[in-house]
Short mmCIF file of C-alpha atoms in Angstrom, two decimals:
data_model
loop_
_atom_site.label_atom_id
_atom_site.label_comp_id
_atom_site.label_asym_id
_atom_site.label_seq_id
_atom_site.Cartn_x
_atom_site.Cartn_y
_atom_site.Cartn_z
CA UNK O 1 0.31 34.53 10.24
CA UNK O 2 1.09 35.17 14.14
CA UNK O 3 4.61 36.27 14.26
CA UNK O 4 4.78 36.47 17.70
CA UNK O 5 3.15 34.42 19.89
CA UNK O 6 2.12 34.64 23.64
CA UNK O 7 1.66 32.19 26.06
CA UNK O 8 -0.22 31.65 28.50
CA UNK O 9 -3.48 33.32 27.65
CA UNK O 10 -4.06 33.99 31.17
CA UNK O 11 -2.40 33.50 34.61
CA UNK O 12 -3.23 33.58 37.86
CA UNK O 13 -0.55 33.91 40.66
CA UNK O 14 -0.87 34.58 44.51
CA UNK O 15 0.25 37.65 45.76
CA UNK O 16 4.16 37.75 46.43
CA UNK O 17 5.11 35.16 43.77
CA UNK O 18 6.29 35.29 40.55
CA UNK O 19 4.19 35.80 37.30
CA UNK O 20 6.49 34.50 33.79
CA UNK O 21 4.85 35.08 30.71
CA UNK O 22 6.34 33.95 28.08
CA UNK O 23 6.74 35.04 23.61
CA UNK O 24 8.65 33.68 20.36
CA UNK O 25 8.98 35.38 17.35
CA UNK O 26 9.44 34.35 14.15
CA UNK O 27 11.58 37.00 12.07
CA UNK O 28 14.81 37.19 12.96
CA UNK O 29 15.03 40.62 11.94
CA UNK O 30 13.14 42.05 14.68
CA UNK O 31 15.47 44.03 16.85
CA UNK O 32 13.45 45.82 19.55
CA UNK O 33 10.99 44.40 21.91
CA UNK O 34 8.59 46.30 24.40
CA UNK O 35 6.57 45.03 26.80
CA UNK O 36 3.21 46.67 27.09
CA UNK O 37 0.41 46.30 30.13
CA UNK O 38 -3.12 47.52 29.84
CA UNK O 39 -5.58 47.82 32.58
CA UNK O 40 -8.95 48.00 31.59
CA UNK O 41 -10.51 50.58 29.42
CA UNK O 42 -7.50 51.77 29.34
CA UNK O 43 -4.26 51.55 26.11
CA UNK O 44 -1.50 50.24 26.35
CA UNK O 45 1.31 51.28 27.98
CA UNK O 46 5.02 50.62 27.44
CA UNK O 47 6.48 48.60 30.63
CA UNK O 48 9.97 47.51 30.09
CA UNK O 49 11.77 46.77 26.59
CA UNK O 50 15.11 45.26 25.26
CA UNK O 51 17.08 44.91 22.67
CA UNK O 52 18.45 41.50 20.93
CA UNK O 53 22.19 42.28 22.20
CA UNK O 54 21.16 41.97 25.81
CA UNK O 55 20.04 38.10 27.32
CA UNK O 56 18.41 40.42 30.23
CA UNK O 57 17.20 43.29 31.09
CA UNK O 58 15.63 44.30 34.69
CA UNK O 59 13.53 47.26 36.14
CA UNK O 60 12.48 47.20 39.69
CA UNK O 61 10.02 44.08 39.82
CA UNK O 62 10.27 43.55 36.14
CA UNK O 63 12.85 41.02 34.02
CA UNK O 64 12.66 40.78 30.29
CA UNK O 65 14.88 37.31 29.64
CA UNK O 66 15.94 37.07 25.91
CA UNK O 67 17.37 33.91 24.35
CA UNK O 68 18.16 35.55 20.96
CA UNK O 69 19.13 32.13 19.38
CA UNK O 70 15.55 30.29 20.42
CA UNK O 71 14.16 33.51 19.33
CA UNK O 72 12.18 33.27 22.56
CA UNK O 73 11.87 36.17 25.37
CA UNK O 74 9.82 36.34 28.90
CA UNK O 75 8.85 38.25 31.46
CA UNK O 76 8.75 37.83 35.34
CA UNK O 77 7.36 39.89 37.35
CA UNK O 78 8.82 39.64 41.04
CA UNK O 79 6.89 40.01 44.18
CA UNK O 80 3.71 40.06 42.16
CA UNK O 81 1.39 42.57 43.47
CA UNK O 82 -2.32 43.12 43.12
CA UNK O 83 -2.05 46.30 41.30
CA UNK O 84 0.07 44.29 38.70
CA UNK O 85 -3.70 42.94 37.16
CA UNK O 86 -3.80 43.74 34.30
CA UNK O 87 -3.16 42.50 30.52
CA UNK O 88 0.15 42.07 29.29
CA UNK O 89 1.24 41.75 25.49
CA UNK O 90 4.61 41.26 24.53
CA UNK O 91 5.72 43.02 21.04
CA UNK O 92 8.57 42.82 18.72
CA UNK O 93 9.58 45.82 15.96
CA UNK O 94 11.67 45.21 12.80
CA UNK O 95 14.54 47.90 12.12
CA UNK O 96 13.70 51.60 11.72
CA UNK O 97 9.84 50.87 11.92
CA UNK O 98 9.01 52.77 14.10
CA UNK O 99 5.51 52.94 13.97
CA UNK O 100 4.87 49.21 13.01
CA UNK O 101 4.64 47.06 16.03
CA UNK O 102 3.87 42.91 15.71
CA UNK O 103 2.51 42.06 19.26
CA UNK O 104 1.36 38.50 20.83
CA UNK O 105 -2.18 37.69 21.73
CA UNK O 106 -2.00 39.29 24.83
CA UNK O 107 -1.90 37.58 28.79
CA UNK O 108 -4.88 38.37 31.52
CA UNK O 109 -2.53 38.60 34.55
CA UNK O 110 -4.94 38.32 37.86
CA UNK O 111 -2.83 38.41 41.11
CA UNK O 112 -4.74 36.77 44.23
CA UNK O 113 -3.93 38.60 47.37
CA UNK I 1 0.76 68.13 27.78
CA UNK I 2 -2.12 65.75 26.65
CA UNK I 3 0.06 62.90 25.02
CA UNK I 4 -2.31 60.87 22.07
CA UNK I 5 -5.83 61.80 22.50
CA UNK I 6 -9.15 59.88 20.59
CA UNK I 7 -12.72 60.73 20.28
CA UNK I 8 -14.74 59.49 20.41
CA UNK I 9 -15.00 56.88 23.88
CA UNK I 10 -17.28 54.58 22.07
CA UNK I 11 -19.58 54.27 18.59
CA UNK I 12 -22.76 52.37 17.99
CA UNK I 13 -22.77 52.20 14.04
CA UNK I 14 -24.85 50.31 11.56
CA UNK I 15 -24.07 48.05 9.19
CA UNK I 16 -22.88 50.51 5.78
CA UNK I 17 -22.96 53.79 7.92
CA UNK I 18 -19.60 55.86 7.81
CA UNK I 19 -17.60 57.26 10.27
CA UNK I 20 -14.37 58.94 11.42
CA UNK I 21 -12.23 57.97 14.47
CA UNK I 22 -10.12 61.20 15.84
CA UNK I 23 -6.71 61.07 16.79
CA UNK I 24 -4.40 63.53 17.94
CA UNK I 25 -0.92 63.94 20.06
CA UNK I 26 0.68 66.92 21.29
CA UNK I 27 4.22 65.44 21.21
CA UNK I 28 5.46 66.54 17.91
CA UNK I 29 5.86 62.76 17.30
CA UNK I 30 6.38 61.70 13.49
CA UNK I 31 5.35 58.48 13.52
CA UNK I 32 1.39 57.96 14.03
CA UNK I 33 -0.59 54.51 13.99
CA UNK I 34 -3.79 52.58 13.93
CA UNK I 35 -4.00 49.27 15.31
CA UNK I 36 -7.85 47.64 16.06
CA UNK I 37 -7.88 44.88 19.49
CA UNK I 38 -9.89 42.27 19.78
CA UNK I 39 -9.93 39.70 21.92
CA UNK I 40 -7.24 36.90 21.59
CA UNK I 41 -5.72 38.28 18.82
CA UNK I 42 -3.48 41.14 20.63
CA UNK I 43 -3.26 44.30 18.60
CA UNK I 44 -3.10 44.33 15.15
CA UNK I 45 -1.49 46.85 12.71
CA UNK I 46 -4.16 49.13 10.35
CA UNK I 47 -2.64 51.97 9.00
CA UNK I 48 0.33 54.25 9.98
CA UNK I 49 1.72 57.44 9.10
CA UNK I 50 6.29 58.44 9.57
CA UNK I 51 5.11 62.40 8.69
CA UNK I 52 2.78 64.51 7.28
CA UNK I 53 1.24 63.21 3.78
CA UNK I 54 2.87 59.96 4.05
CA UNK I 55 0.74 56.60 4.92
CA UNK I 56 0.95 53.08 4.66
CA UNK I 57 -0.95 49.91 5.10
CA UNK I 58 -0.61 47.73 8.06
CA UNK I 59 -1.45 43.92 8.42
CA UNK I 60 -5.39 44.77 8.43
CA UNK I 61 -6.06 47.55 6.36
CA UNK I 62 -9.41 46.35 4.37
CA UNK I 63 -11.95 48.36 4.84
CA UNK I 64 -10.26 51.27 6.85
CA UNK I 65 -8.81 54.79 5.13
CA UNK I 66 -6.33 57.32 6.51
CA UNK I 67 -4.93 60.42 5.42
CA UNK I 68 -2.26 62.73 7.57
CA UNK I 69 -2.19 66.76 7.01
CA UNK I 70 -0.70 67.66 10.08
CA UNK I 71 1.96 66.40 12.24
CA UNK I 72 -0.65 66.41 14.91
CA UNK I 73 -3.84 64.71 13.40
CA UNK I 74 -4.12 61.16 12.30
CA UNK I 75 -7.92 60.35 11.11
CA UNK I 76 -8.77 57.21 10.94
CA UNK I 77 -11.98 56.41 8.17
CA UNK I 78 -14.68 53.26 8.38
CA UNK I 79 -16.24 54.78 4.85
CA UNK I 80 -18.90 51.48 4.97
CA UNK I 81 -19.31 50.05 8.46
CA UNK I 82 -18.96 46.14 8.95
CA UNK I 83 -20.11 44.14 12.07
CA UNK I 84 -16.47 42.47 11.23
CA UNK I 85 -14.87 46.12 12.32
CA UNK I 86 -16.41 45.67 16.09
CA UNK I 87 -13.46 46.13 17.80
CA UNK I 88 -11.47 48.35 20.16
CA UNK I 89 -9.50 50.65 18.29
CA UNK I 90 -5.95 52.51 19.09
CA UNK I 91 -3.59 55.43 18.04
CA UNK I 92 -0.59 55.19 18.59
CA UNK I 93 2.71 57.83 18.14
CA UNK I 94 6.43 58.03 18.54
CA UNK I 95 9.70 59.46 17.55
CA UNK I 96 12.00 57.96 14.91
CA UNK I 97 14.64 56.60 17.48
CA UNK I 98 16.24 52.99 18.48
CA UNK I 99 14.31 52.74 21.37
CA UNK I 100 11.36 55.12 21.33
CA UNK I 101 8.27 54.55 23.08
CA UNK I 102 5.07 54.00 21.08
CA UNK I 103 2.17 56.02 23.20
CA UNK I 104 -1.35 55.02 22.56
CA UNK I 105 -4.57 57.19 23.53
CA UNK I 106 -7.33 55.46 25.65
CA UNK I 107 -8.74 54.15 22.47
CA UNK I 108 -12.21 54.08 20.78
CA UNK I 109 -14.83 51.07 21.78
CA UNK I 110 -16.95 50.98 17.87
CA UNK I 111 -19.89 48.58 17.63
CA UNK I 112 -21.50 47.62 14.48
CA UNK I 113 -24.69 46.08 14.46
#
């Protein structure tokens, strides 16, 4: 049982536009949701992350968009840069779990220069 | 300070051999975890750990053990190797707060052949 689920599975975007990769969840009880991007051989690491009482949330380049009641939420990634390659999984966290996160499948982001 | 650390880089295993995955963190974090990547699938829960001598299961926890002394050390045990446990595998730690960041270590390549 996926209980969030990513889309697309990979993307490829020339450099300067904009990448959108897109997640819905399931449980409506989840109430934090990270961002995470991976280059390779490498873990994860946390990018950007918002909460459900926020419809968006921006740092720099990067804009989590939250539609809490589609239980749907995206990311864009502006000016999209070579050294933004990498693999990008979207996650979702119920309550005071803290150490339980539910992520997507995961998106291989490859930005053409 | 060295933030989550694993050892080893990568395993060659056969089929029924045993093995322990390391994991440590330096960040006095409560909350540990285990999750196991493979492709398409994102990350996956194992096992996890909110303090010392206190585990749980995650969403894949066949076949996998765990125990927690320390605050620092979270083990992770294959006691009979499976080629189905091929995968890369993660720690993961992070305080008990509304919007703490889950670090991972570079995580642990295992094949089982």
């Amino acid at each position: 049982q996926q209980q969030v689920k990513q889309s697309p599975q990979s993307l490829i975007v020339q450099k300067g536009g904009i990448s959108i990769i897109n997640c819905a969840y399931e449980n409506t009880a989840f109430d934090y949701f990270p961002w995470y991007q991976q280059f390779p051989g490498k873990g994860p690491a946390l990018l950007i992350a918002i909460r459900p009482d926020v419809s968006e949330k921006k740092e720099g380049r990067f804009t989590i968009s939250f539609n809490k009641s589609a239980k749907q939420f995206s990311l864009h990634i502006m000016d999209s840069q070579p050294g933004d390659s990498a693999t990008y999984f979207c996650a979702a966290r119920l309550g005071t779990s803290y150490g339980k996160l539910t992520f997507g499948q995961g998106t291989i982001l490859t930005v053409h220069p | 300070n060295a933030g989550v650390t694993q050892t080893p880089k990568f395993q060659v295993l056969k089929t029924g051999q045993s093995m322990t995955l390391q994991c440590a963190q330096d960040m006095n974090h409560e909350y540990m975890s285990w999750y196991r990547q493979d492709p398409g699938m994102g990350l996956r829960l194992i096992h996890y750990s909110v303090g010392a001598g206190i585990t749980d299961q995650g969403e894949v926890p066949n076949g996998y053990n765990v125990s927690r002394s320390t605050t620092e050390d979270f083990p992770l045990r294959l006691l009979s190797a499976a080629p189905s446990q091929t995968s890369v595998y993660f720690c993961a730690s992070s305080k008990p707060t509304g919007t703490s960041t889950q670090y991972f270590g570079p995580g642990t390549r295992l094949t089982v052949l």
